[in-house]
CSV table of C-alpha atoms and ligand atoms in Angstrom, one decimal:
chain,number,residue,atom,x,y,z
A,14,UNK,CA,-88.7,57.0,-78.8
A,15,UNK,CA,-90.6,56.6,-75.6
A,16,UNK,CA,-92.4,53.3,-75.4
A,17,UNK,CA,-96.2,53.0,-74.8
A,18,UNK,CA,-97.0,51.4,-71.5
A,19,UNK,CA,-98.6,47.9,-71.4
A,20,UNK,CA,-100.8,48.7,-68.5
A,21,UNK,CA,-101.4,45.6,-66.4
A,22,UNK,CA,-103.9,47.3,-64.1
A,23,UNK,CA,-106.1,48.4,-67.0
A,24,UNK,CA,-106.0,45.0,-68.6
A,25,UNK,CA,-106.7,43.3,-65.3
A,26,UNK,CA,-109.8,45.5,-64.9
A,27,UNK,CA,-111.0,44.6,-68.4
A,28,UNK,CA,-110.4,40.9,-67.8
A,29,UNK,CA,-112.2,41.1,-64.4
A,30,UNK,CA,-115.3,42.6,-66.1
A,31,UNK,CA,-115.3,39.7,-68.6
A,32,UNK,CA,-115.1,37.2,-65.7
A,33,UNK,CA,-117.8,38.9,-63.6
A,34,UNK,CA,-120.6,38.0,-66.0
A,35,UNK,CA,-119.7,34.3,-66.2
A,36,UNK,CA,-119.3,34.1,-62.4
A,37,UNK,CA,-122.7,35.8,-61.9
A,38,UNK,CA,-124.4,33.3,-64.3
A,39,UNK,CA,-123.0,30.4,-62.3
A,40,UNK,CA,-124.1,31.9,-59.1
A,41,UNK,CA,-127.6,32.2,-60.4
A,42,UNK,CA,-127.6,28.4,-60.7
A,43,UNK,CA,-126.1,28.0,-57.3
A,44,UNK,CA,-122.6,27.3,-58.4
A,45,UNK,CA,-120.1,29.4,-56.5
A,46,UNK,CA,-116.5,29.3,-57.6
A,47,UNK,CA,-114.4,28.3,-54.6
A,48,UNK,CA,-110.7,28.4,-54.1
A,49,UNK,CA,-108.4,27.1,-51.4
A,50,UNK,CA,-105.0,28.8,-51.0
A,51,UNK,CA,-102.5,26.8,-49.0
A,52,UNK,CA,-99.7,28.4,-47.1
A,53,UNK,CA,-97.1,27.0,-44.7
A,54,UNK,CA,-95.7,28.7,-41.7
A,55,UNK,CA,-96.4,32.1,-40.2
A,56,UNK,CA,-94.5,34.5,-42.4
A,57,UNK,CA,-96.8,34.6,-45.3
A,58,UNK,CA,-99.1,37.6,-44.8
A,59,UNK,CA,-96.8,40.1,-46.5
A,60,UNK,CA,-96.7,38.1,-49.8
A,61,UNK,CA,-98.0,40.4,-52.6
A,62,UNK,CA,-99.2,37.3,-54.5
A,63,UNK,CA,-101.3,36.2,-51.6
A,64,UNK,CA,-102.7,39.7,-51.0
A,65,UNK,CA,-103.7,40.0,-54.7
A,66,UNK,CA,-105.3,36.5,-54.7
A,67,UNK,CA,-107.6,37.5,-51.8
A,68,UNK,CA,-108.4,40.9,-53.2
A,69,UNK,CA,-109.4,39.7,-56.6
A,70,UNK,CA,-111.3,36.7,-55.3
A,71,UNK,CA,-113.3,39.1,-53.2
A,72,UNK,CA,-114.0,41.5,-56.0
A,73,UNK,CA,-115.2,38.7,-58.3
A,74,UNK,CA,-117.4,37.0,-55.7
A,75,UNK,CA,-115.2,33.9,-55.6
A,76,UNK,CA,-115.2,32.0,-52.3
A,77,UNK,CA,-111.6,32.1,-51.0
A,78,UNK,CA,-110.2,30.2,-48.1
A,79,UNK,CA,-106.7,30.3,-46.8
A,80,UNK,CA,-105.5,27.1,-45.3
A,81,UNK,CA,-102.4,27.6,-43.2
A,82,UNK,CA,-100.3,24.6,-42.1
A,83,UNK,CA,-97.7,24.6,-39.4
A,84,UNK,CA,-94.1,24.7,-40.8
A,85,UNK,CA,-93.6,21.4,-39.0
A,86,UNK,CA,-96.1,19.7,-41.3
A,87,UNK,CA,-94.8,16.4,-42.8
A,88,UNK,CA,-95.0,15.7,-46.5
A,89,UNK,CA,-97.3,12.7,-45.9
A,90,UNK,CA,-99.8,14.8,-43.9
A,91,UNK,CA,-99.7,17.5,-46.5
A,92,UNK,CA,-100.5,14.9,-49.2
A,93,UNK,CA,-103.4,13.6,-47.0
A,94,UNK,CA,-104.8,17.2,-46.8
A,95,UNK,CA,-104.5,17.5,-50.6
A,96,UNK,CA,-106.3,14.2,-51.0
A,97,UNK,CA,-109.2,15.5,-48.9
A,98,UNK,CA,-109.4,18.7,-51.0
A,99,UNK,CA,-109.4,16.6,-54.1
A,100,UNK,CA,-112.5,14.8,-52.9
A,101,UNK,CA,-114.3,17.9,-51.8
A,102,UNK,CA,-116.7,18.8,-54.6
A,103,UNK,CA,-117.2,22.3,-53.2
A,104,UNK,CA,-113.6,23.3,-53.9
A,105,UNK,CA,-112.8,24.0,-57.5
A,106,UNK,CA,-109.3,25.4,-57.4
A,107,UNK,CA,-106.2,25.0,-55.2
A,108,UNK,CA,-103.1,27.2,-54.9
A,109,UNK,CA,-100.0,25.9,-53.2
A,110,UNK,CA,-98.1,29.0,-52.1
A,111,UNK,CA,-94.3,29.2,-51.7
A,112,UNK,CA,-92.1,29.3,-49.7
A,113,UNK,CA,-92.4,25.8,-48.4
A,114,UNK,CA,-90.0,24.2,-45.8
A,115,UNK,CA,-87.1,22.6,-47.6
A,116,UNK,CA,-88.1,19.1,-46.5
A,117,UNK,CA,-91.3,19.4,-48.6
A,118,UNK,CA,-91.1,18.6,-52.3
A,119,UNK,CA,-93.4,21.1,-54.2
A,120,UNK,CA,-93.5,18.9,-57.3
A,121,UNK,CA,-94.8,15.9,-55.4
A,122,UNK,CA,-97.5,18.1,-53.9
A,123,UNK,CA,-98.6,19.8,-57.1
A,124,UNK,CA,-98.7,16.4,-58.9
A,125,UNK,CA,-100.9,14.9,-56.1
A,126,UNK,CA,-103.4,17.6,-56.8
A,127,UNK,CA,-106.3,16.7,-59.1
A,128,UNK,CA,-105.2,18.3,-62.4
A,129,UNK,CA,-108.7,19.8,-62.7
A,130,UNK,CA,-108.1,21.8,-59.5
A,131,UNK,CA,-104.5,22.8,-60.3
A,132,UNK,CA,-105.4,26.4,-61.2
A,133,UNK,CA,-101.8,27.5,-61.2
A,134,UNK,CA,-101.3,25.0,-64.1
A,135,UNK,CA,-98.0,23.8,-62.7
A,136,UNK,CA,-98.6,20.0,-62.4
A,137,UNK,CA,-97.2,17.6,-65.0
A,138,UNK,CA,-100.7,17.0,-66.5
A,139,UNK,CA,-101.4,20.6,-67.2
A,140,UNK,CA,-97.9,21.4,-68.3
A,141,UNK,CA,-97.8,18.3,-70.5
A,142,UNK,CA,-101.1,19.3,-72.2
A,143,UNK,CA,-99.7,22.8,-72.8
A,144,UNK,CA,-96.6,21.2,-74.5
A,145,UNK,CA,-98.9,19.1,-76.7
A,146,UNK,CA,-101.0,22.2,-77.6
A,147,UNK,CA,-104.1,20.7,-75.9
A,148,UNK,CA,-106.4,22.8,-73.7
A,149,UNK,CA,-105.2,23.0,-70.1
A,150,UNK,CA,-105.1,25.2,-67.1
A,151,UNK,CA,-102.3,27.5,-68.3
A,152,UNK,CA,-99.7,28.8,-65.8
A,153,UNK,CA,-101.0,32.2,-64.8
A,154,UNK,CA,-97.8,34.3,-65.2
A,155,UNK,CA,-97.3,32.9,-68.7
A,156,UNK,CA,-101.0,33.5,-69.6
A,157,UNK,CA,-100.6,37.1,-68.2
A,158,UNK,CA,-97.5,37.7,-70.3
A,159,UNK,CA,-99.3,36.6,-73.5
A,160,UNK,CA,-102.4,38.7,-72.6
A,161,UNK,CA,-100.2,41.8,-72.1
A,162,UNK,CA,-98.5,41.2,-75.5
A,163,UNK,CA,-101.8,40.9,-77.2
A,164,UNK,CA,-103.1,44.1,-75.6
A,165,UNK,CA,-100.5,45.9,-77.7
A,166,UNK,CA,-102.5,44.9,-80.8
A,167,UNK,CA,-99.3,44.1,-82.6
A,168,UNK,CA,-99.4,41.0,-84.8
A,169,UNK,CA,-97.4,38.4,-83.1
A,170,UNK,CA,-97.4,35.8,-85.8
A,171,UNK,CA,-94.0,35.2,-87.4
A,172,UNK,CA,-92.2,37.6,-84.9
A,173,UNK,CA,-88.9,36.8,-83.2
A,174,UNK,CA,-89.3,36.3,-79.4
A,175,UNK,CA,-86.5,36.0,-76.9
A,176,UNK,CA,-87.3,34.8,-73.4
A,177,UNK,CA,-84.7,35.3,-70.7
A,178,UNK,CA,-85.3,32.5,-68.1
A,179,UNK,CA,-86.1,28.8,-68.5
A,180,UNK,CA,-88.1,28.1,-65.3
A,181,UNK,CA,-91.1,25.7,-65.3
A,182,UNK,CA,-93.2,28.5,-63.8
A,183,UNK,CA,-92.5,31.3,-66.3
A,184,UNK,CA,-89.8,30.9,-69.0
A,185,UNK,CA,-90.9,27.5,-70.5
A,186,UNK,CA,-94.6,28.0,-70.5
A,187,UNK,CA,-94.2,31.5,-72.0
A,188,UNK,CA,-92.1,29.9,-74.7
A,189,UNK,CA,-94.9,27.3,-75.4
A,190,UNK,CA,-97.6,30.0,-75.5
A,191,UNK,CA,-95.6,32.2,-77.9
A,192,UNK,CA,-94.8,29.2,-80.1
A,193,UNK,CA,-98.5,28.5,-80.3
A,194,UNK,CA,-98.9,32.1,-81.6
A,195,UNK,CA,-96.6,31.1,-84.5
A,196,UNK,CA,-93.7,33.1,-83.2
A,197,UNK,CA,-90.1,32.1,-83.5
A,198,UNK,CA,-88.9,31.5,-80.0
A,199,UNK,CA,-85.5,31.5,-78.3
A,200,UNK,CA,-85.1,30.7,-74.7
A,201,UNK,CA,-82.0,32.2,-73.0
A,202,UNK,CA,-80.7,31.3,-69.6
A,203,UNK,CA,-77.8,31.6,-67.2
A,204,UNK,CA,-75.5,29.5,-69.5
A,205,UNK,CA,-76.4,31.3,-72.7
A,206,UNK,CA,-73.5,32.7,-74.6
A,207,UNK,CA,-73.8,36.1,-76.3
A,208,UNK,CA,-77.0,36.9,-74.5
A,209,UNK,CA,-77.0,40.5,-75.8
A,210,UNK,CA,-76.9,39.4,-79.4
A,211,UNK,CA,-79.9,37.2,-78.9
A,212,UNK,CA,-81.9,40.0,-77.3
A,213,UNK,CA,-80.8,42.5,-79.9
A,214,UNK,CA,-82.5,40.3,-82.6
A,215,UNK,CA,-85.8,40.1,-80.8
A,216,UNK,CA,-89.1,41.8,-81.7
A,217,UNK,CA,-90.4,40.7,-78.4
A,218,UNK,CA,-88.3,40.4,-75.2
A,219,UNK,CA,-89.7,38.6,-72.1
A,220,UNK,CA,-87.5,39.0,-69.0
A,221,UNK,CA,-88.0,36.4,-66.3
A,222,UNK,CA,-84.5,36.4,-64.8
A,223,UNK,CA,-84.9,37.3,-61.1
A,224,UNK,CA,-82.2,39.9,-61.3
A,225,UNK,CA,-83.2,43.5,-60.8
A,226,UNK,CA,-82.8,45.9,-63.8
A,227,UNK,CA,-80.9,43.2,-65.6
A,228,UNK,CA,-82.0,43.9,-69.2
A,229,UNK,CA,-80.4,47.1,-70.6
A,230,UNK,CA,-81.8,49.5,-73.2
A,231,UNK,CA,-78.6,49.2,-75.2
A,232,UNK,CA,-79.5,45.5,-75.9
A,233,UNK,CA,-83.0,46.2,-77.2
A,234,UNK,CA,-83.8,46.5,-80.9
A,235,UNK,CA,-85.5,49.8,-81.6
A,236,UNK,CA,-89.3,49.2,-81.7
A,237,UNK,CA,-89.2,45.9,-79.8
A,238,UNK,CA,-91.9,45.0,-77.2
A,239,UNK,CA,-90.5,44.4,-73.7
A,240,UNK,CA,-92.4,42.5,-71.1
A,241,UNK,CA,-90.9,42.5,-67.6
A,242,UNK,CA,-92.0,39.5,-65.5
A,243,UNK,CA,-89.5,40.2,-62.7
A,244,UNK,CA,-90.4,40.9,-59.1
A,245,UNK,CA,-87.4,41.9,-57.0
A,246,UNK,CA,-87.4,43.7,-53.7
A,247,UNK,CA,-85.3,46.9,-53.3
A,248,UNK,CA,-85.6,49.0,-50.2
A,249,UNK,CA,-89.2,47.9,-49.6
A,250,UNK,CA,-90.2,48.5,-53.2
A,251,UNK,CA,-90.7,46.2,-56.1
A,252,UNK,CA,-88.5,46.5,-59.2
A,253,UNK,CA,-88.4,44.4,-62.3
A,254,UNK,CA,-85.8,42.5,-64.3
A,255,UNK,CA,-85.7,45.3,-66.9
A,256,UNK,CA,-83.9,48.6,-66.6
A,257,UNK,CA,-87.1,50.5,-67.4
A,258,UNK,CA,-85.7,53.9,-68.1
A,259,UNK,CA,-83.1,52.8,-70.7
A,260,UNK,CA,-85.4,50.2,-72.3
A,261,UNK,CA,-88.4,52.5,-72.7
A,262,UNK,CA,-86.3,54.8,-74.9
A,263,UNK,CA,-85.8,51.9,-77.4
A,264,UNK,CA,-89.0,49.9,-77.1
A,265,UNK,CA,-92.3,50.5,-78.8
A,266,UNK,CA,-94.2,49.0,-75.8
A,267,UNK,CA,-93.0,48.1,-72.3
A,268,UNK,CA,-94.7,46.7,-69.2
A,269,UNK,CA,-93.9,48.4,-65.9
A,270,UNK,CA,-93.1,46.8,-62.6
A,271,UNK,CA,-95.3,47.2,-60.6
A,272,UNK,CA,-98.4,47.5,-62.6
A,273,UNK,CA,-97.6,45.2,-65.5
A,274,UNK,CA,-97.6,41.4,-65.4
A,275,UNK,CA,-98.4,41.1,-61.7
A,276,UNK,CA,-102.1,42.3,-61.7
A,277,UNK,CA,-102.9,40.3,-64.8
A,278,UNK,CA,-101.4,37.1,-63.2
A,279,UNK,CA,-103.8,37.2,-60.3
A,280,UNK,CA,-106.8,37.6,-62.6
A,281,UNK,CA,-105.6,34.7,-64.7
A,282,UNK,CA,-105.5,32.6,-61.5
A,283,UNK,CA,-109.2,33.3,-61.0
A,284,UNK,CA,-110.0,32.8,-64.6
A,285,UNK,CA,-108.5,29.3,-64.2
A,286,UNK,CA,-110.7,28.8,-61.1
A,287,UNK,CA,-113.8,29.6,-63.2
A,288,UNK,CA,-112.6,27.3,-65.9
A,289,UNK,CA,-112.0,24.5,-63.3
A,290,UNK,CA,-115.6,24.9,-62.0
A,291,UNK,CA,-116.9,24.7,-65.6
A,292,UNK,CA,-114.9,21.6,-66.3
A,293,UNK,CA,-116.1,20.0,-63.1
A,294,UNK,CA,-119.8,20.3,-64.2
B,319,NAD,P1,-86.0,31.3,-61.5
B,319,NAD,O1,-85.0,31.7,-60.6
B,319,NAD,O2,-86.7,30.0,-61.4
B,319,NAD,O3,-85.4,31.3,-63.0
B,319,NAD,C1,-84.6,32.4,-63.4
B,319,NAD,C2,-84.1,32.1,-64.8
B,319,NAD,O4,-83.2,33.1,-65.2
B,319,NAD,C3,-83.3,30.8,-64.9
B,319,NAD,O5,-83.8,30.0,-65.9
B,319,NAD,C4,-81.9,31.2,-65.2
B,319,NAD,O6,-81.2,30.3,-66.1
B,319,NAD,C5,-82.1,32.6,-65.8
B,319,NAD,N1,-80.9,33.4,-65.5
B,319,NAD,C6,-80.4,33.7,-64.3
B,319,NAD,N2,-79.3,34.5,-64.5
B,319,NAD,C7,-79.2,34.8,-65.9
B,319,NAD,C8,-78.3,35.5,-66.7
B,319,NAD,N3,-77.3,36.1,-66.1
B,319,NAD,N4,-78.5,35.5,-68.0
B,319,NAD,C9,-79.5,34.8,-68.5
B,319,NAD,N5,-80.4,34.1,-67.8
B,319,NAD,C10,-80.2,34.1,-66.5
B,319,NAD,O7,-87.1,32.5,-61.5
B,319,NAD,P2,-88.6,32.4,-62.0
B,319,NAD,O8,-89.5,31.8,-61.0
B,319,NAD,O9,-88.7,32.0,-63.4
B,319,NAD,O10,-88.9,34.0,-61.9
B,319,NAD,C11,-88.3,34.9,-62.7
B,319,NAD,C12,-88.7,36.3,-62.3
B,319,NAD,O11,-90.1,36.5,-62.4
B,319,NAD,C13,-88.4,36.6,-60.8
B,319,NAD,O12,-88.1,38.0,-60.7
B,319,NAD,C14,-89.7,36.3,-60.1
B,319,NAD,O13,-89.8,37.0,-58.9
B,319,NAD,C15,-90.7,36.8,-61.2
B,319,NAD,N6,-92.0,36.2,-61.1
B,319,NAD,C16,-93.0,37.0,-61.4
B,319,NAD,C17,-94.3,36.5,-61.4
B,319,NAD,C18,-95.5,37.4,-61.7
B,319,NAD,O14,-96.6,37.0,-61.6
B,319,NAD,N7,-95.2,38.6,-62.1
B,319,NAD,C19,-94.5,35.1,-61.2
B,319,NAD,C20,-93.4,34.3,-61.0
B,319,NAD,C21,-92.2,34.8,-61.0
């Protein structure tokens, strides 16, 4: 069949244009969106997530500061730093980047963050509000997945979605967002039996497995939409969780890796930062 591409770079460009105007308007009343991105240790500069955060913030005129802590930092000191940022009215959004040392508990940190500054939307308050269908800062990768699906212009309501992966960062929030679109949602995971049968039923497949080229074309219902969230390294290149070549023969739309969910995710992060500033006013 030859699926159409869900072009994340194109969509990211369109979304950036939409944000630009709102950011300009705020700048004109002396409100500058400001983000702090926290990293720990020295081996962080190669992270593609970090690079795209910086690049997009720069393009949008968002103030972006990287705060790098020593990998010997203790959890208590980390919490104190977060407390200070919580009280700093000039900072609207905070990103806590991984990896973190294994003696640091990410969930404690993210829940110490003022929910209004939790622009990754990963604290209990924002995830809980998402569960309840209330407005919240939505986890960026999930928001990007939905935005890519919508860019297909296919009506989502009533469709059967199968999500592979049940993480708090991707799988579960994607499921909640798709449920809110009135889709019928199944979450599959490592203990799911008959995975292929579930996938074969799906009008929409979202792969967030963390295993390269895992989803095979033979499993895909003809005409389904496939969104690949995966980021896996292979010989210095990034590959997705979907076997692109075999899946694109069956699907009607497919998102590539790279150039699919990734670029849109970084824009969603900055959209949340803008939203955080608006909420702080
Ligand atoms: P994770 O490791 O937390 O979760 C993986 C999920 O896949 C788990 O729920 C597990 O049950 C499921 N799984 C593992 N093996 C399976 C199998 N054989 N069958 C069915 N399910 C199986 O990973 P994550 O943080 O959710 O990330 C998933 C992927 O998305 C990774 O490739 C990650 O790099 C990528 N990611 C991309 C973005 C982005 O912005 N594009 C953001 C976050 C994560």
